[in-house]
XYZ file of C-alpha atoms in Angstrom:
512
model
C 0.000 0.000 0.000
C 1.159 3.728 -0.724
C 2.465 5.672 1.895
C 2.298 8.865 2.478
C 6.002 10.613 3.568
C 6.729 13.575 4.888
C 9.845 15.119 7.315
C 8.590 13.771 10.550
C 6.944 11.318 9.863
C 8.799 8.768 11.763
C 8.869 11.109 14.830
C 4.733 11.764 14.430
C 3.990 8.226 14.219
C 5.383 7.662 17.786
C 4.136 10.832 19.163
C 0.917 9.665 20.706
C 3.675 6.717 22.665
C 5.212 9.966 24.558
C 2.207 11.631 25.617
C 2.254 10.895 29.541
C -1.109 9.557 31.266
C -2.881 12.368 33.442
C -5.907 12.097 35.641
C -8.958 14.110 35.160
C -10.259 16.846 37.764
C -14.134 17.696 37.751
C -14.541 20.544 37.830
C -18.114 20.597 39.797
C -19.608 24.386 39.338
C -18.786 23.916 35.688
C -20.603 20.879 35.806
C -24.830 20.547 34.676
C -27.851 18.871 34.779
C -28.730 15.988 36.799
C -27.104 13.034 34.984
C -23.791 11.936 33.148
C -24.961 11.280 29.652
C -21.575 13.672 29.159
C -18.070 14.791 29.630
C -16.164 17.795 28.219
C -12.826 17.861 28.684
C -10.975 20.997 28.702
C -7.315 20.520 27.230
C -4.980 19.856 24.686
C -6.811 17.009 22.712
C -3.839 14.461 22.380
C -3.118 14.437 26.307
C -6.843 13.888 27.159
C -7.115 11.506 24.515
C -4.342 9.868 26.297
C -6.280 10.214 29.683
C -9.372 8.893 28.269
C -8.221 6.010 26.755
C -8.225 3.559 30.154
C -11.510 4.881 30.531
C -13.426 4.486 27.297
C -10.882 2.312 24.706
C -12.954 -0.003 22.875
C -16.563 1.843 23.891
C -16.749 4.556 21.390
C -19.734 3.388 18.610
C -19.209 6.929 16.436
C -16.435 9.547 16.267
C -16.848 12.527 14.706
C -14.335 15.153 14.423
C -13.882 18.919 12.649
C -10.218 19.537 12.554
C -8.548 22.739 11.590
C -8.156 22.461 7.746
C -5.191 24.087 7.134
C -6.491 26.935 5.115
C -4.018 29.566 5.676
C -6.178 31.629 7.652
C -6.389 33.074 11.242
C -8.898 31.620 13.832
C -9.250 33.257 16.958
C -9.717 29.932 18.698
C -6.940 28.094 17.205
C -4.018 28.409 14.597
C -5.251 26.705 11.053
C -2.089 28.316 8.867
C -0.166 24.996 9.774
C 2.341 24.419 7.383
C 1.267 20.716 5.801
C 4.068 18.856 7.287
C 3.404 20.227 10.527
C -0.652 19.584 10.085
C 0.118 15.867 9.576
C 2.130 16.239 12.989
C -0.808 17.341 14.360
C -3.649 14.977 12.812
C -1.824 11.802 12.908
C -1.124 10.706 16.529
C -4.391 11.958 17.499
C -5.934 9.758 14.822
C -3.864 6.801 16.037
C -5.230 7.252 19.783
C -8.729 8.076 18.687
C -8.516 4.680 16.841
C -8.081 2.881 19.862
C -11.594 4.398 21.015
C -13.622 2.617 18.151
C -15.803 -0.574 19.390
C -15.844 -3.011 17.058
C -18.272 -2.077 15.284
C -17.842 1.670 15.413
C -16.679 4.182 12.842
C -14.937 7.449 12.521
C -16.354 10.405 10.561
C -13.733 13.404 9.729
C -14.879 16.625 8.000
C -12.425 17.724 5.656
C -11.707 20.273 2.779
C -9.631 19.795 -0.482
C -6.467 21.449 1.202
C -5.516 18.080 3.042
C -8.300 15.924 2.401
C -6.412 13.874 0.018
C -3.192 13.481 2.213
C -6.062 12.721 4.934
C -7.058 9.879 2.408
C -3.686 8.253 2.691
C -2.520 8.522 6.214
C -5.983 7.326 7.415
C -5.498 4.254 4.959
C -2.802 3.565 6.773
C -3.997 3.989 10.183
C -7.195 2.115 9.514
C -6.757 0.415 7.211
C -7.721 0.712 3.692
C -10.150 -1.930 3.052
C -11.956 -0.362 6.641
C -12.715 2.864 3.895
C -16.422 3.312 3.792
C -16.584 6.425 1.557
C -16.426 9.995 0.982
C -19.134 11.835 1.449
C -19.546 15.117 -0.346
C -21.726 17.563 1.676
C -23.025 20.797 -0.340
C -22.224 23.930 2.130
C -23.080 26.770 0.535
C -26.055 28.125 -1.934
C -24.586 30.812 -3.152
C -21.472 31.053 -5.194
C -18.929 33.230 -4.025
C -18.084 35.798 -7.144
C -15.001 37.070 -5.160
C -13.464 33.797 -5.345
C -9.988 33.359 -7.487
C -10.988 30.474 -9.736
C -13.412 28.216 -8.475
C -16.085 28.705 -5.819
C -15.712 25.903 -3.426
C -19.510 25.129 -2.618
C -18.782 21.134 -1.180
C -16.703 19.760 1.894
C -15.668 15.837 2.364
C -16.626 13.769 5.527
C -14.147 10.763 5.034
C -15.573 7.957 6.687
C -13.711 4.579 8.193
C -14.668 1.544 9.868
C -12.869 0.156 12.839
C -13.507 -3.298 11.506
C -15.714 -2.772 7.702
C -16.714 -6.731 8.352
C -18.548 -5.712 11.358
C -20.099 -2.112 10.295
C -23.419 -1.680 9.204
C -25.629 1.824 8.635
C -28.635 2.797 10.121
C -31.015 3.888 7.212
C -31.802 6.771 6.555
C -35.422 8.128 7.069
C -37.800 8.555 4.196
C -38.455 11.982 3.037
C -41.849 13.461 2.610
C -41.544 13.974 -1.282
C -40.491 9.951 -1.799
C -44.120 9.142 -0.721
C -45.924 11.800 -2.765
C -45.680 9.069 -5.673
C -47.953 6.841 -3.615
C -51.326 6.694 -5.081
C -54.588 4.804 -4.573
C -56.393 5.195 -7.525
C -58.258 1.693 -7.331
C -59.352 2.597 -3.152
C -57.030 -1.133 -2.599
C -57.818 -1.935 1.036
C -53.777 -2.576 1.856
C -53.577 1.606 0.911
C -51.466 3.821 -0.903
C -49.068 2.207 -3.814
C -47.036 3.068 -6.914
C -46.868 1.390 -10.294
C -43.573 -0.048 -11.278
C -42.216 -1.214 -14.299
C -42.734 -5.062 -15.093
C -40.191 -5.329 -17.867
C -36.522 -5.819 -17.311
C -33.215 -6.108 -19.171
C -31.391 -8.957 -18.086
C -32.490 -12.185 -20.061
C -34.901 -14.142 -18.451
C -36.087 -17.938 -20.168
C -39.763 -17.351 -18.626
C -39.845 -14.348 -19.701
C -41.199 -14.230 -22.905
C -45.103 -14.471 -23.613
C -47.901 -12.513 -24.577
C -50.639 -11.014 -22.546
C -54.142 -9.773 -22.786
C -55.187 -6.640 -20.595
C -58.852 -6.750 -18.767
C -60.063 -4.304 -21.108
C -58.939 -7.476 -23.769
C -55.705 -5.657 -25.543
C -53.199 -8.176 -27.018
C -49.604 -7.705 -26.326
C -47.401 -9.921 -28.030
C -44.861 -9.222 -25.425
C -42.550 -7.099 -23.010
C -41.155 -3.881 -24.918
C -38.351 -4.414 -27.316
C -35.479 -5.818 -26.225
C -36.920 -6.292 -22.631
C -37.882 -8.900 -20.972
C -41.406 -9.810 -18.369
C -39.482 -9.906 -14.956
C -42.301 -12.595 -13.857
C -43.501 -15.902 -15.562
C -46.750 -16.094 -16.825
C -47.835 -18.331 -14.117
C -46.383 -15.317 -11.790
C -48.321 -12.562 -13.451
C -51.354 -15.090 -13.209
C -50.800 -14.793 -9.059
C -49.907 -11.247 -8.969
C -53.511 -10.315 -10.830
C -55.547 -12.720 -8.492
C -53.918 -10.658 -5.889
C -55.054 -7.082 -7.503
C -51.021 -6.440 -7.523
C -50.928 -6.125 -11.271
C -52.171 -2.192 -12.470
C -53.802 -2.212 -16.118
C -54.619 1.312 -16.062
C -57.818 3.211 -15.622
C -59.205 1.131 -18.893
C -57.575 -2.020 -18.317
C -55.673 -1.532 -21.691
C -51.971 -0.693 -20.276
C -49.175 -2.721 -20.084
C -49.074 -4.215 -16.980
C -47.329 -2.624 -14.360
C -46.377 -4.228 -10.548
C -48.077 -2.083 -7.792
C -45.520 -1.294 -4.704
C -47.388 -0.599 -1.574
C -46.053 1.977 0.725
C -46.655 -0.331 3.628
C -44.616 -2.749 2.517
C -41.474 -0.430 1.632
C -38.835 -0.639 3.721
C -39.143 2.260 6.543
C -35.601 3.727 5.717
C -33.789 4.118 3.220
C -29.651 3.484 1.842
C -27.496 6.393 2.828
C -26.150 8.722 0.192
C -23.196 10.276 -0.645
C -24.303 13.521 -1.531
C -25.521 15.583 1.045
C -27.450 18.758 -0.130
C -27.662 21.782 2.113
C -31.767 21.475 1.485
C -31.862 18.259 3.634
C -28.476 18.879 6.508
C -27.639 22.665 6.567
C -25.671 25.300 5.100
C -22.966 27.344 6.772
C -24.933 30.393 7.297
C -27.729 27.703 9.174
C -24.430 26.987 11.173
C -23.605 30.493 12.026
C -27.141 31.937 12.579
C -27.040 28.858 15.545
C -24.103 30.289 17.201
C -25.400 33.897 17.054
C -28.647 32.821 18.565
C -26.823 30.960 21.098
C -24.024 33.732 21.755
C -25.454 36.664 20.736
C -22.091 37.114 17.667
C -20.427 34.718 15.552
C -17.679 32.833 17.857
C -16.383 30.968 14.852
C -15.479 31.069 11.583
C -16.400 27.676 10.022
C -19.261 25.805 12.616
C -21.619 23.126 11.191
C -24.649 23.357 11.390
C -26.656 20.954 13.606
C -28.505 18.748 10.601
C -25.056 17.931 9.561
C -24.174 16.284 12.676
C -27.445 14.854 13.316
C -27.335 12.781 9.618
C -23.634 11.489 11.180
C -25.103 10.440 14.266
C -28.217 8.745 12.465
C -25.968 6.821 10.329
C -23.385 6.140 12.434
C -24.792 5.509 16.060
C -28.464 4.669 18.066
C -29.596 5.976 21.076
C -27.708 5.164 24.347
C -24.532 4.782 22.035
C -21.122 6.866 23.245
C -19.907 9.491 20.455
C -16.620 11.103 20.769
C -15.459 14.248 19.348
C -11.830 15.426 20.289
C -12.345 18.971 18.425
C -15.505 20.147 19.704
C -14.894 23.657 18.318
C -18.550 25.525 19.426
C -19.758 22.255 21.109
C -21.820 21.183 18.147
C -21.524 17.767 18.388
C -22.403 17.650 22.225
C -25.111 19.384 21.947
C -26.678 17.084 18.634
C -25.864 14.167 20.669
C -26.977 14.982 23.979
C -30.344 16.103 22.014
C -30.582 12.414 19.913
C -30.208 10.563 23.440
C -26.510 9.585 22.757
C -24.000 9.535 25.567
C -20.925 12.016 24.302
C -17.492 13.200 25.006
C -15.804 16.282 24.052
C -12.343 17.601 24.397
C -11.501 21.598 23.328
C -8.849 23.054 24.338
C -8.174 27.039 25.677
C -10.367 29.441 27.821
C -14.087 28.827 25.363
C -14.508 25.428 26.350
C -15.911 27.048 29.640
C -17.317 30.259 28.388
C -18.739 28.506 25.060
C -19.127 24.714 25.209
C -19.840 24.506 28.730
C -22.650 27.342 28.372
C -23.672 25.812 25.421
C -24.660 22.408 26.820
C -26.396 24.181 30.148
C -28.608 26.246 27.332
C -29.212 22.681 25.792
C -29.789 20.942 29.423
C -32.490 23.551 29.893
C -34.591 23.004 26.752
C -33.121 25.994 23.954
C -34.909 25.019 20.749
C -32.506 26.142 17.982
C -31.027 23.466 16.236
C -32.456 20.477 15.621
C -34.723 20.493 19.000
C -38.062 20.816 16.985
C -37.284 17.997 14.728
C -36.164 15.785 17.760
C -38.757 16.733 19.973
C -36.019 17.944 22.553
C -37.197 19.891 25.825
C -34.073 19.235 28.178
C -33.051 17.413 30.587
C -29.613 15.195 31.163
C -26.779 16.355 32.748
C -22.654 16.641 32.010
C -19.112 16.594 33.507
C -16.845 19.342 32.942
C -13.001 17.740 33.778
C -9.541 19.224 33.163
C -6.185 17.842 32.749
C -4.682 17.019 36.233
C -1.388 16.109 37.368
C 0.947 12.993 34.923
C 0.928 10.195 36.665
C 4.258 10.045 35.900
C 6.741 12.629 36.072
C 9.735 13.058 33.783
C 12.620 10.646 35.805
C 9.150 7.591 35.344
C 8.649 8.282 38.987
C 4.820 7.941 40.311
C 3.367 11.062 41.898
C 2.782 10.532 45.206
C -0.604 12.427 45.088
C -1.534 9.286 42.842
C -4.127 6.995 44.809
C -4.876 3.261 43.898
C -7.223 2.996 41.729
C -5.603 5.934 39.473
C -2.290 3.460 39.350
C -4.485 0.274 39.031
C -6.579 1.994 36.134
C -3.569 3.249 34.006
C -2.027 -0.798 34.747
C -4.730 -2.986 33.737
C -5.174 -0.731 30.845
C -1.311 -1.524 29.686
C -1.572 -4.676 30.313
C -5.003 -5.708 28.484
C -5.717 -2.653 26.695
C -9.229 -2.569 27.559
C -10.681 -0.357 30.058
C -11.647 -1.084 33.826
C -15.185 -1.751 33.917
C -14.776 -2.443 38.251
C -13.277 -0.726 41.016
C -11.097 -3.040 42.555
C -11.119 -3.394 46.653
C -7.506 -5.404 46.675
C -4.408 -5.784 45.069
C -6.287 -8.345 42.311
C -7.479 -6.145 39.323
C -9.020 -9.121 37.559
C -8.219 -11.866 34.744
C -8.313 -10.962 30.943
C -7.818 -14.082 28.587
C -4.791 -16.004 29.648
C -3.586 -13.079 32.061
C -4.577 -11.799 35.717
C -3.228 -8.994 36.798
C -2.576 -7.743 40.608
C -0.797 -4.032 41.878
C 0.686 -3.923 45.753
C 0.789 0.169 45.756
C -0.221 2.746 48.604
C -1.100 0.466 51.716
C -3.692 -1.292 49.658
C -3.023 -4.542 51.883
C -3.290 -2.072 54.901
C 0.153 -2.277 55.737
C 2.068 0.296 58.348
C 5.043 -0.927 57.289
C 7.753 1.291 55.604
C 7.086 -0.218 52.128
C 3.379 0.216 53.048
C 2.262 -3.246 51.667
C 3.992 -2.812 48.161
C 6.441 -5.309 48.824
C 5.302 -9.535 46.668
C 5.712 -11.780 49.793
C 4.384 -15.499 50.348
C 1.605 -13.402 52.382
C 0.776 -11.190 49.732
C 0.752 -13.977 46.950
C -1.041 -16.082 49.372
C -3.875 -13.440 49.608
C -3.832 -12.222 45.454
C -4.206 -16.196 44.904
C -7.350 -16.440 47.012
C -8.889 -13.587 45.318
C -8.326 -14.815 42.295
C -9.398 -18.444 42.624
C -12.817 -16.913 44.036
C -13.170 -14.637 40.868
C -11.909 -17.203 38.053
C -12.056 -20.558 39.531
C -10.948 -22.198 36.246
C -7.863 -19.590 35.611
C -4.887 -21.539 33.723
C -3.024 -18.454 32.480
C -0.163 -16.008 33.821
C -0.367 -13.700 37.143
C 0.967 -10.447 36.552
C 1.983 -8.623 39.898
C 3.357 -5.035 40.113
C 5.007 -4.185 43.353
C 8.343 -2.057 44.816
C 10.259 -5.184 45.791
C 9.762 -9.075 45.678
C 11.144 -11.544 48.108
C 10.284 -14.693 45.963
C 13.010 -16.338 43.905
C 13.099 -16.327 40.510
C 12.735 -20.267 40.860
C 9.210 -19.637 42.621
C 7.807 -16.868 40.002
C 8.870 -19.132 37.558
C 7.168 -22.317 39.039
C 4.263 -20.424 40.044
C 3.494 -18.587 36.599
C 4.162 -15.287 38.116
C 5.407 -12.509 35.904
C 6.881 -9.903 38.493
C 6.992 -6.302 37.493
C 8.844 -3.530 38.959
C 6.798 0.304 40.049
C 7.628 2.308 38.341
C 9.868 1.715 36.224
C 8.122 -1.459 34.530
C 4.637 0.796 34.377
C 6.209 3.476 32.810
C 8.169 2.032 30.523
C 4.725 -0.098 29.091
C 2.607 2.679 29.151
């Protein structure tokens, strides 16, 4: 497969690997509502990505992210004049941790323009996987030219879509709009309701499908049309009539034609590629929503809700977790908070309080802009508002001592099984994953007053990890994994006893 090169490349592709693990502070007066249906996370996106992740890898069903397009313009919010090298600096490891979010069946959904899109293309083949493309999807933004523009005016945008496994991915239909069922007729008052003709002839070849017919109103027709073929056999068409599914016409003189009741079409239909601004927006919709929310325009290039809302139809169903790691004006909190999805969003700099955060209590309390109409939306819910907090490790790999259990034991069973902890562990045994159980000895979690505080593998302490794990996993075969300060077993007993000792902190920061 092509690969796409560029100066630090090798350096980028290992950035997300240096990133330290921090903890999250709540921040509880920035907080809303009455539940936890969200979190926004105010920071630079790659380290909370990097805090999330032993929280939430593996949960995600839809991603959906905005990132700065490299234009060569000024934002107030952010910088997107990147020079392309240093863009793909920027995109790339975030891409590779927000990978690790996807569920199996989820997907990730980028809005792009034609300034990177196509290196976008490449390095997400890579990171992805290019058989895990879905598409591009070409979304009309604007309905006016622009007559000030240099050559072309650029009325489309791309949403580059990817699987995290394409085997396991499926869309949700879309709904059926109001002008697909205008066609629906009832001309004969049939009982089973409204219904379309559609054409009985086809192309391909078909050996029963040559024959004539005689209409009701007693018409001969030799046969189909030229060159065309009767999709049914006679004895078919026979059935079909009996049935009053066949449509002669007023007169009974017309070819015959198959009636397709609306009750019996599928209620959604196969998403597009094309996404007018008539059916998901414009971006004056997009900015009109910010003004009404903030009184002025607070960025330069939002999307309008519709937009987001046709991602989230396609891409998630209610109760589902959606991520976005550049939540810009909050947009895609506040569509998915609306459409009874679960959500996280990361923005980074002073506006994720005074805009995101403000944004989601207007939504909490019921603001109607937006899609609320169309979703029936009248508040409720409730969020988390979290920033970075301290590394749990510093620079020398060193734990910080303000680091309590379950922080360690989080960040631990996530490098050892790369899935997240779903239980809060009461002792040193974190649990068993596959052919592996893991166990941390760390702050005086075995109560001890001692010096080392408990964080020391003795017989005792084996002794006690063993009974908790034979009580959990009876039938456990595999390896024990125990992080501690200091063991006093031999290497003969680990070995003998399928113990894989590992040193804090240098063993935990050197794996994570």
């Amino acid at each position: 497969m092509p690969l796409l090169h560029w100066l630090t490349r090798d350096e980028d592709l290992r950035a997300a690997d240096r990133v330290p693990y921090r903890l999250l502070d709540e921040v509880p007066e920035l907080s809303a509502g009455e539940g936890d249906e969200g979190l926004l996370v105010q920071g630079d996106n790659l380290e909370a990505l990097k805090a999330l992740l032993p929280f939430y890898a593996g949960r995600v069903k839809c991603i959906y992210i905005d990132p700065p397009y490299n234009t060569r313009s000024a934002f107030e919010h952010y910088d997107d004049s990147l020079e392309h090298a240093k863009w793909l600096a920027m995109v790339v490891p975030r891409l590779m941790l927000l990978r690790e979010f996807l569920s199996e069946d989820g997907s990730i959904w980028v809005s792009i323009d034609d300034n990177e899109g196509h290196y976008l293309k490449v390095v997400m083949d890579e990171i992805f996987g290019r058989r895990n493309f879905i598409t591009n999807v070409i979304w009309r933004k604007n309905y006016a030219p622009k007559s000030s523009a240099r050559h072309f005016s650029e009325d489309h945008d791309h949403l580059l879509i990817y699987a995290k496994n394409s085997d396991n991915w499926f869309p949700n239909p879309m709904p059926r709009r109001p002008d697909q069922d205008k066609v629906y007729k009832n001309p004969d008052d049939d009982p089973r309701g409204r219904w379309r003709p559609d054409n009985l002839s086809a192309r391909n070849p078909y050996s029963l499908g040559i024959y004539p017919v005689t209409t009701p109103g007693g018409r001969k027709i030799e046969g189909p049309p030229s060159g065309r073929y009767w999709a049914v056999s006679k004895e078919k068409l026979a059935a079909l009539d009996a049935d009053n599914r066949i449509w002669w016409g007023k007169d009974g003189m017309n070819i015959p034609s198959l009636k397709r009741f609306l009750s019996e079409v599928k209620a959604g239909r196969v998403p597009q590629t094309f996404w007018p601004y008539d059916e998901v927006g414009h971006t004056q919709d997009a900015k009109k929503e910010i003004v009404l929310l903030f009184g002025k325009e607070v960025f330069g290039t939002p999307k309008p809700e519709a937009l987001v809302q046709r991602v989230l139809q396609i891409g998630s169903n209610p109760g589902d977790l959606v991520l976005d790691s550049f939540l810009g004006s909050g947009t895609t909190a506040a569509v998915a908070h609306k459409m009874g999805r679960r959500w996280i969003g990361v923005e980074m700099g002073e506006h994720a309080r005074t805009h995101c955060a403000l944004r989601m209590q207007k939504v909490i309390e019921g603001e109607q802009g937006g899609i609320s109409k169309d979703v029936g939306w009248e508040g409720g819910g409730g969020f988390r508002f979290c920033t970075l907090g301290p590394a749990v490790f510093d620079q020398d790999g060193r734990i910080d001592p303000a680091i309590g259990f379950v922080d360690l034991a989080r960040h631990v069973w996530f490098s050892e099984t790369r899935q997240p902890m779903t239980d809060v562990p009461t002792g040193p045994l974190l649990g068993a994953h596959g052919e592996r159980a893991v166990a941390v000895l760390y702050n005086g979690i075995l109560k001890d007053r001692s010096p080392g505080g408990g964080n020391v593998l003795t017989r005792a302490a084996l002794k006690l990890i063993r009974d908790d794990l034979d009580a959990a996993a009876p039938d456990f075969a595999g390896d024990l994994v125990v992080y501690g300060t200091a063991c006093r077993l031999s290497a003969a007993t680990l070995k003998d006893q399928g113990i894989l000792f590992r040193q804090t902190p240098y063993d935990i920061s050197a794996r994570t």
